[in-house]
Coordinates of C-alpha atoms in Angstrom, one line a residue:
M1 CA 104.7 -101.6 155.3
S2 CA 103.2 -101.7 158.7
L3 CA 101.9 -98.6 160.5
I4 CA 104.6 -99.0 163.2
S5 CA 107.4 -99.1 160.5
R6 CA 106.0 -96.0 158.9
I7 CA 105.9 -94.2 162.2
R8 CA 109.5 -95.3 163.0
D9 CA 110.7 -94.1 159.6
R10 CA 109.0 -90.8 160.0
N11 CA 110.6 -90.3 163.4
Q12 CA 114.0 -91.2 162.0
V13 CA 113.5 -88.6 159.2
G14 CA 112.4 -86.1 161.8
D15 CA 115.5 -86.8 164.0
Q16 CA 117.8 -86.4 161.0
S17 CA 116.1 -83.1 160.1
Q18 CA 116.7 -81.9 163.7
V19 CA 120.3 -82.8 163.5
L20 CA 120.8 -81.1 160.2
L21 CA 119.0 -77.9 161.5
A22 CA 121.2 -77.9 164.6
R23 CA 124.3 -78.3 162.4
E24 CA 123.2 -75.4 160.1
K25 CA 122.5 -73.2 163.1
E26 CA 125.9 -74.0 164.6
H27 CA 127.6 -73.3 161.3
R28 CA 125.7 -69.9 161.0
D29 CA 126.6 -69.0 164.6
I30 CA 130.3 -69.8 163.9
K31 CA 130.2 -67.8 160.7
K32 CA 128.5 -64.9 162.5
E33 CA 131.0 -65.0 165.4
S34 CA 133.9 -65.1 163.0
A35 CA 132.5 -62.0 161.2
F36 CA 132.0 -60.2 164.5
N37 CA 135.6 -61.0 165.6
E38 CA 136.9 -59.8 162.3
L39 CA 135.0 -56.5 162.6
K40 CA 136.2 -56.1 166.2
A41 CA 139.8 -56.6 165.2
K42 CA 139.4 -54.0 162.5
L43 CA 137.8 -51.4 164.8
H44 CA 140.4 -52.2 167.5
F45 CA 143.2 -51.4 165.1
R46 CA 141.6 -48.1 163.9
L47 CA 140.7 -47.0 167.5
L48 CA 144.4 -47.4 168.6
N49 CA 145.2 -44.5 166.2
L50 CA 142.1 -42.6 166.9
L51 CA 141.9 -42.4 170.7
D52 CA 144.2 -41.1 173.4
L53 CA 144.7 -44.3 175.5
A54 CA 146.6 -42.6 178.3
R55 CA 143.7 -40.1 178.8
L56 CA 141.1 -42.9 178.6
A57 CA 142.9 -44.9 181.3
E58 CA 142.4 -42.0 183.7
T59 CA 138.8 -41.1 182.9
S60 CA 135.6 -42.2 184.5
E61 CA 133.7 -45.2 183.3
N62 CA 130.9 -43.1 181.8
I63 CA 133.3 -40.8 179.8
L64 CA 135.3 -43.9 178.7
Q65 CA 132.1 -45.6 177.4
E66 CA 131.0 -42.4 175.6
D67 CA 134.4 -41.9 173.9
L68 CA 134.5 -45.5 172.7
R69 CA 130.9 -45.3 171.4
R70 CA 131.7 -42.2 169.4
G71 CA 134.9 -43.7 168.0
V72 CA 133.0 -46.9 167.0
E73 CA 130.2 -45.0 165.4
F74 CA 132.6 -42.7 163.5
I75 CA 134.5 -45.7 162.0
L76 CA 131.3 -47.6 161.2
A77 CA 129.9 -44.5 159.4
E78 CA 133.2 -44.1 157.6
E79 CA 133.2 -47.7 156.5
N80 CA 129.4 -47.4 155.6
L81 CA 128.6 -50.4 158.0
A82 CA 125.2 -50.7 159.7
I83 CA 124.9 -53.0 162.7
A84 CA 122.2 -53.5 165.4
Q85 CA 122.4 -51.6 168.7
P86 CA 123.0 -54.7 170.8
E87 CA 126.0 -55.7 168.6
K88 CA 127.2 -52.2 168.8
D89 CA 127.1 -52.2 172.6
R90 CA 128.9 -55.6 172.6
L91 CA 131.6 -54.2 170.3
C92 CA 132.2 -51.2 172.6
K93 CA 132.4 -53.4 175.7
E94 CA 134.8 -56.0 174.2
I95 CA 137.0 -53.3 172.5
R96 CA 137.2 -51.5 175.9
D97 CA 138.3 -54.8 177.5
E98 CA 140.9 -55.2 174.7
L99 CA 142.3 -51.7 175.0
L100 CA 142.4 -51.2 178.7
G101 CA 141.9 -54.7 180.2
Y102 CA 142.8 -58.3 179.3
G103 CA 140.3 -59.1 176.6
P104 CA 137.9 -61.9 177.3
L105 CA 139.4 -62.4 180.8
T106 CA 138.3 -59.0 182.0
P107 CA 134.7 -60.0 183.1
L108 CA 136.1 -63.0 184.9
L109 CA 138.7 -60.9 186.7
R110 CA 135.9 -58.5 187.8
D111 CA 133.7 -61.4 189.1
P112 CA 134.2 -61.6 192.9
G113 CA 132.9 -65.2 192.8
V114 CA 135.8 -66.5 190.7
G115 CA 138.9 -67.8 192.5
D116 CA 141.1 -69.3 189.8
I117 CA 141.0 -68.8 186.0
L118 CA 142.6 -71.6 184.0
V119 CA 143.0 -71.2 180.2
N120 CA 143.8 -74.4 178.3
G121 CA 144.1 -73.0 174.8
Y122 CA 142.0 -70.3 173.2
N123 CA 138.7 -72.2 173.4
K124 CA 138.7 -73.7 176.8
V125 CA 138.5 -71.4 179.8
Y126 CA 137.8 -72.9 183.3
V127 CA 137.1 -71.0 186.5
E128 CA 137.0 -72.1 190.1
R129 CA 133.8 -71.1 192.1
Q130 CA 133.5 -72.2 195.7
G131 CA 136.3 -74.7 195.4
K132 CA 134.9 -76.4 192.2
L133 CA 136.1 -76.1 188.6
E134 CA 133.6 -75.3 185.8
L135 CA 133.9 -74.7 182.1
T136 CA 132.9 -71.2 180.9
S137 CA 131.6 -69.9 177.6
V138 CA 134.5 -67.4 177.4
R139 CA 136.6 -67.8 174.2
F140 CA 139.6 -66.1 172.6
N141 CA 139.6 -65.5 168.8
D142 CA 142.5 -67.9 168.4
N143 CA 145.8 -68.8 170.0
G144 CA 147.5 -65.7 168.7
H145 CA 144.9 -63.6 170.5
L146 CA 145.5 -65.5 173.8
Q147 CA 149.2 -65.1 173.4
K148 CA 148.9 -61.3 173.0
I149 CA 147.0 -61.1 176.2
I150 CA 149.7 -63.2 178.0
E151 CA 152.4 -60.9 176.6
K152 CA 150.4 -57.8 177.8
I153 CA 150.2 -59.3 181.3
A154 CA 154.0 -60.2 181.4
G155 CA 155.0 -56.8 179.9
G156 CA 153.0 -55.1 182.7
V157 CA 155.5 -56.3 185.3
G158 CA 158.6 -56.0 183.1
R159 CA 158.8 -59.6 182.1
R160 CA 158.7 -61.3 178.7
I161 CA 157.5 -64.4 177.1
D162 CA 158.5 -65.7 173.7
E163 CA 160.1 -68.8 172.1
S164 CA 163.4 -68.2 173.9
T165 CA 161.6 -67.8 177.3
P166 CA 158.4 -69.8 176.9
M167 CA 157.4 -69.7 180.6
V168 CA 156.7 -66.8 182.8
D169 CA 155.6 -66.0 186.4
A170 CA 153.9 -62.7 186.7
R171 CA 151.2 -60.8 188.5
L172 CA 148.3 -58.5 187.8
P173 CA 148.2 -55.0 189.3
D174 CA 145.9 -56.2 192.1
G175 CA 148.5 -58.9 193.1
S176 CA 146.8 -61.8 191.5
R177 CA 149.3 -64.6 190.6
V178 CA 149.9 -65.4 186.9
N179 CA 151.7 -68.3 185.3
A180 CA 151.8 -68.8 181.5
I181 CA 153.5 -71.3 179.2
I182 CA 153.4 -71.2 175.4
P183 CA 154.5 -73.3 172.5
P184 CA 156.8 -75.1 171.8
L185 CA 156.5 -76.3 175.5
A186 CA 152.7 -76.2 175.5
L187 CA 151.6 -78.5 172.7
D188 CA 148.0 -77.5 172.4
G189 CA 148.5 -73.7 172.4
P190 CA 149.2 -71.2 175.2
A191 CA 148.1 -72.1 178.7
L192 CA 147.4 -69.5 181.4
S193 CA 146.7 -69.9 185.1
I194 CA 145.6 -67.0 187.2
R195 CA 145.2 -67.2 191.0
K196 CA 142.9 -64.3 191.8
F197 CA 143.3 -62.2 195.0
S198 CA 140.4 -60.5 196.6
K199 CA 140.3 -56.7 196.4
D200 CA 139.3 -56.7 200.1
P201 CA 142.0 -58.8 201.9
I202 CA 140.6 -61.7 203.9
K203 CA 140.7 -61.0 207.6
V204 CA 140.8 -63.4 210.6
R205 CA 137.1 -63.0 211.1
D206 CA 136.6 -64.3 207.6
L207 CA 138.6 -67.4 208.3
I208 CA 136.5 -68.0 211.4
E209 CA 133.3 -67.5 209.4
F210 CA 134.6 -70.0 206.7
E211 CA 135.3 -72.4 209.6
S212 CA 139.0 -72.6 208.5
I213 CA 140.0 -72.0 212.1
T214 CA 138.2 -71.5 215.4
P215 CA 138.1 -68.2 217.5
E216 CA 140.4 -70.0 220.0
I217 CA 143.0 -70.8 217.4
A218 CA 142.8 -67.3 216.1
Q219 CA 143.6 -66.0 219.7
V220 CA 146.6 -68.2 219.9
L221 CA 147.9 -67.2 216.5
E222 CA 147.4 -63.5 217.2
A223 CA 149.3 -63.8 220.4
S224 CA 152.1 -65.8 218.7
V225 CA 152.6 -63.2 216.0
K226 CA 152.6 -60.4 218.6
A227 CA 155.1 -62.3 220.7
R228 CA 157.4 -62.5 217.6
L229 CA 157.4 -66.3 217.3
N230 CA 158.7 -67.6 214.0
I231 CA 155.9 -69.4 212.1
L232 CA 156.1 -71.7 209.1
I233 CA 152.9 -72.2 207.1
S234 CA 152.8 -75.6 205.2
G235 CA 150.4 -76.9 202.6
G236 CA 149.8 -78.1 199.1
T237 CA 148.9 -76.0 196.0
G238 CA 145.7 -74.0 196.4
T239 CA 145.4 -74.6 200.2
G240 CA 145.4 -70.9 201.0
K241 CA 149.0 -70.5 202.3
T242 CA 149.4 -66.9 201.0
T243 CA 146.0 -65.9 202.2
F244 CA 146.8 -67.3 205.7
L245 CA 150.1 -65.5 205.6
N246 CA 148.3 -62.2 204.9
V247 CA 146.0 -62.8 207.8
L248 CA 148.9 -63.5 210.2
S249 CA 150.8 -60.5 209.0
S250 CA 147.7 -58.3 209.9
F251 CA 148.6 -59.0 213.6
I252 CA 152.0 -57.2 213.2
S253 CA 152.1 -53.8 214.9
N254 CA 151.9 -50.8 212.5
D255 CA 155.1 -49.3 213.9
E256 CA 157.4 -52.3 212.9
R257 CA 159.6 -52.3 209.7
I258 CA 158.6 -55.2 207.5
I259 CA 160.5 -56.6 204.6
T260 CA 158.6 -58.9 202.2
I261 CA 160.5 -61.2 199.8
E262 CA 158.6 -63.0 197.0
D263 CA 159.2 -64.5 193.6
S264 CA 156.1 -62.7 192.4
A265 CA 154.7 -60.0 194.7
E266 CA 151.3 -61.2 196.1
L267 CA 151.2 -60.2 199.7
Q268 CA 148.7 -57.6 200.7
L269 CA 150.1 -56.1 203.9
Q270 CA 148.1 -53.2 205.4
Q271 CA 150.9 -51.7 207.6
D272 CA 152.6 -48.4 206.7
H273 CA 156.2 -49.4 207.1
V274 CA 156.5 -52.1 204.4
V275 CA 159.3 -52.6 201.9
R276 CA 158.4 -55.1 199.1
L277 CA 161.1 -57.0 197.3
E278 CA 160.6 -59.2 194.2
T279 CA 163.0 -61.5 192.4
R280 CA 164.2 -60.9 188.8
P281 CA 164.7 -63.6 186.2
P282 CA 167.8 -63.6 184.0
N283 CA 167.8 -61.7 180.7
L284 CA 168.2 -63.2 177.2
E285 CA 172.0 -63.4 177.8
G286 CA 171.4 -65.3 181.1
L287 CA 172.6 -62.3 183.1
G288 CA 171.0 -60.1 185.8
E289 CA 169.1 -62.7 187.8
V290 CA 168.3 -61.8 191.3
T291 CA 167.2 -64.7 193.5
Q292 CA 165.3 -64.9 196.8
R293 CA 168.6 -65.8 198.5
D294 CA 170.1 -62.5 197.2
L295 CA 167.1 -60.6 198.5
V296 CA 167.2 -62.3 201.9
R297 CA 170.9 -61.3 202.3
N298 CA 170.1 -57.8 201.2
A299 CA 167.1 -57.5 203.5
L300 CA 169.4 -58.2 206.5
R301 CA 171.2 -55.0 205.8
M302 CA 167.9 -53.0 205.7
R303 CA 167.3 -53.0 209.4
P304 CA 164.2 -55.3 209.3
E305 CA 162.1 -55.9 212.3
R306 CA 160.1 -58.6 210.5
I307 CA 161.1 -60.6 207.4
I308 CA 158.2 -62.3 205.5
L309 CA 159.2 -64.8 202.9
G310 CA 156.5 -65.6 200.4
E311 CA 157.6 -69.1 199.8
V312 CA 160.7 -71.0 200.8
R313 CA 162.0 -72.8 197.6
G314 CA 165.8 -73.2 197.8
G315 CA 169.1 -72.1 199.3
E316 CA 167.5 -68.9 200.8
S317 CA 166.1 -71.2 203.5
L318 CA 169.6 -71.3 205.2
D319 CA 169.8 -67.5 205.3
M320 CA 166.3 -67.3 206.6
L321 CA 167.1 -69.8 209.5
Q322 CA 170.3 -67.9 210.3
A323 CA 168.3 -64.6 210.4
M324 CA 165.7 -66.2 212.8
N325 CA 168.6 -67.4 215.0
T326 CA 170.4 -64.1 215.1
G327 CA 167.7 -61.7 216.4
H328 CA 165.3 -61.4 213.5
D329 CA 162.5 -63.2 215.2
G330 CA 158.9 -62.8 214.3
S331 CA 159.5 -64.0 210.8
L332 CA 156.8 -65.7 208.6
A333 CA 157.2 -68.0 205.6
T334 CA 155.3 -70.6 203.6
I335 CA 156.4 -73.9 202.2
H336 CA 154.9 -76.6 200.0
A337 CA 154.4 -79.9 201.9
N338 CA 151.7 -82.4 202.8
S339 CA 152.3 -82.5 206.5
T340 CA 154.2 -80.6 209.2
R341 CA 156.9 -83.4 209.4
D342 CA 157.2 -83.3 205.6
A343 CA 157.6 -79.5 205.8
L344 CA 160.7 -79.9 208.1
T345 CA 162.1 -82.6 205.9
R346 CA 161.7 -80.4 202.8
L347 CA 163.2 -77.4 204.7
E348 CA 166.2 -79.6 205.6
T349 CA 166.6 -80.6 201.9
M350 CA 166.5 -77.0 200.8
V351 CA 169.1 -75.9 203.4
S352 CA 171.4 -78.6 201.9
M353 CA 170.9 -76.9 198.5
A354 CA 172.8 -73.9 199.8
G355 CA 176.0 -75.9 199.1
L356 CA 177.7 -75.5 202.4
N357 CA 177.8 -79.3 203.1
L358 CA 176.5 -78.9 206.7
P359 CA 175.9 -82.1 208.7
D360 CA 172.3 -83.2 208.9
K361 CA 172.3 -82.9 212.6
A362 CA 173.5 -79.3 212.5
I363 CA 170.8 -78.4 210.0
R364 CA 168.1 -79.9 212.2
H365 CA 169.5 -78.0 215.2
Q366 CA 169.2 -74.8 213.2
I367 CA 165.6 -75.6 212.3
A368 CA 164.6 -76.6 215.8
S369 CA 166.0 -73.5 217.4
A370 CA 164.7 -71.1 214.7
I371 CA 161.1 -72.1 214.1
H372 CA 158.5 -72.2 216.9
I373 CA 155.3 -73.1 215.1
V374 CA 154.4 -75.1 212.0
L375 CA 150.8 -74.8 210.6
Q376 CA 149.5 -77.4 208.2
L377 CA 146.7 -76.2 205.7
A378 CA 144.7 -78.4 203.4
R379 CA 142.0 -78.1 200.7
L380 CA 139.4 -80.8 201.4
S381 CA 137.3 -82.8 198.9
D382 CA 134.4 -80.3 199.1
G383 CA 136.6 -77.4 198.2
S384 CA 136.8 -76.0 201.7
R385 CA 140.2 -75.0 203.2
K386 CA 141.1 -75.8 206.8
M387 CA 144.0 -75.6 209.1
L388 CA 144.6 -79.3 209.8
S389 CA 147.1 -78.9 212.6
L390 CA 149.2 -76.5 214.7
H391 CA 152.4 -78.1 215.9
E392 CA 154.9 -76.5 218.2
I393 CA 158.6 -77.4 217.8
V394 CA 160.0 -78.3 221.2
G395 CA 163.6 -79.2 220.4
M396 CA 165.7 -82.3 219.5
E397 CA 165.8 -85.9 220.7
G398 CA 169.0 -87.4 219.4
D399 CA 168.9 -86.7 215.6
T400 CA 165.2 -86.0 215.4
I401 CA 163.3 -82.7 215.7
T402 CA 160.5 -83.2 218.2
M403 CA 157.1 -81.5 217.9
Q404 CA 153.8 -81.5 219.8
E405 CA 150.4 -81.0 218.4
I406 CA 148.3 -78.3 220.0
F407 CA 145.3 -78.1 217.8
A408 CA 144.0 -80.4 215.0
F409 CA 141.1 -80.8 212.7
E410 CA 139.6 -84.3 213.0
L411 CA 137.9 -85.6 209.8
M412 CA 134.6 -87.4 210.4
G413 CA 133.4 -88.3 206.9
V414 CA 131.1 -86.5 204.4
T415 CA 127.4 -85.5 204.4
E416 CA 124.8 -86.5 201.8
E417 CA 125.6 -83.2 200.1
R418 CA 129.3 -84.3 199.9
K419 CA 130.3 -81.7 202.5
V420 CA 133.2 -82.6 204.7
K421 CA 132.2 -83.3 208.4
G422 CA 134.7 -82.7 211.1
Q423 CA 135.7 -80.8 214.2
F424 CA 138.7 -79.0 215.7
V425 CA 140.1 -80.8 218.7
V426 CA 142.5 -79.7 221.4
S427 CA 145.3 -82.0 222.5
G428 CA 145.3 -80.7 226.1
I429 CA 149.0 -79.9 225.9
R430 CA 150.0 -76.5 227.3
P431 CA 152.5 -75.0 224.7
R432 CA 156.0 -74.2 225.9
F433 CA 155.8 -70.9 224.1
M434 CA 153.3 -69.7 226.7
K435 CA 156.2 -68.7 228.9
R436 CA 157.4 -66.3 226.1
L437 CA 153.9 -64.9 225.6
E438 CA 153.5 -64.3 229.3
A439 CA 157.0 -62.7 229.5
M440 CA 155.8 -60.2 226.9
G441 CA 152.5 -59.5 228.7
L442 CA 150.3 -61.6 226.5
K443 CA 148.1 -63.8 228.6
L444 CA 145.8 -66.4 227.1
P445 CA 143.0 -68.1 229.0
T446 CA 144.0 -71.5 230.2
H447 CA 140.7 -73.1 228.8
L448 CA 142.0 -72.6 225.3
F449 CA 144.3 -75.6 225.7
R450 CA 141.8 -77.7 227.7
Q451 CA 141.3 -81.1 226.0
N452 CA 137.9 -81.7 224.3
P453 CA 135.6 -83.8 226.5

């Protein structure tokens, strides 16, 4: 055999040995992790009977850690088990997350850099950071463990998820949006989606810093809200509609009575005089459902000065338009659509869902007279979120709602780092709503609407 052949054979043997060693290490790690999870489950069960959870939830972090440490050490001594200090610290941390948090999700929920948390089964957890998705090392013990966490989240807002109701929309105490779906509808195990909300609500200066809008656009939006114009915020999933709605609502005076209506309460209004309403799904017998349309009708009897609708989804759109046309101006709402024109078309379709068989032209007249401004938001290819356009509704021409664009974001390609290039442009049209702003003592500089050179 030649020298080259012997070297090749030796290298092949070495490669095979490396593969075998890697497999053995992986097998040992899996076995060790399985034993750790088994011990954690055992301690978790014992601690439920040993500790006063109501008291723990109200204590400081240091006292909580000390109580858990003592409980873990007591059970380990009773079971005559000896483990290393790092593993003991990890046990205390993970058991605390199981008892008072949401298990493996707790560190992700605390991480301010994480936007969305997407769980595709017990062993695949993705997060969004700076607009990009990435796979994490977070794992649940099994699908049963994941489902218990989902049930805990749903139960926290009085909702349930089981085989009879395998889908749920819920929220976390901080307002973060949660959607979960379980078998038999989810074929590969429970799936969980969490849209996190910042503990410190995003303000208009943050939108300017993120270059989502310009200072000039912010001035116009602030004046429009203060002048009680009705504004519809349009955009696709994940474009920041609710965040933008929160920012616009911050311009509302603190002495106005605000009624918010949502499927799942997410808005973070800072005013004092706010009444928050949330829909209710039907019970097991199919009874007791309270829809957004029911809440809009009820809100009109509550002397609202502003009505904020989290998202227009169905027949409540007709009641919303009628409210806007009968003195409840200054309302805000969001809608799923890919353009401002699509938003009006979708709104028209939703009004027809109310079942009153109104002529198309009558519906369009309602929309044209009720809504003053339509904003279009988008999430661009680099993960950034922008306001793509601000349209003013100016009336009807024949059977068509007419609009004029005041501001727009003009895309100009991408950089070598795959960052989107573009600029905000001004159409040069002076909005018709300026008369209303001036009548209410809100004067904007004329250069705001001067066309870009």
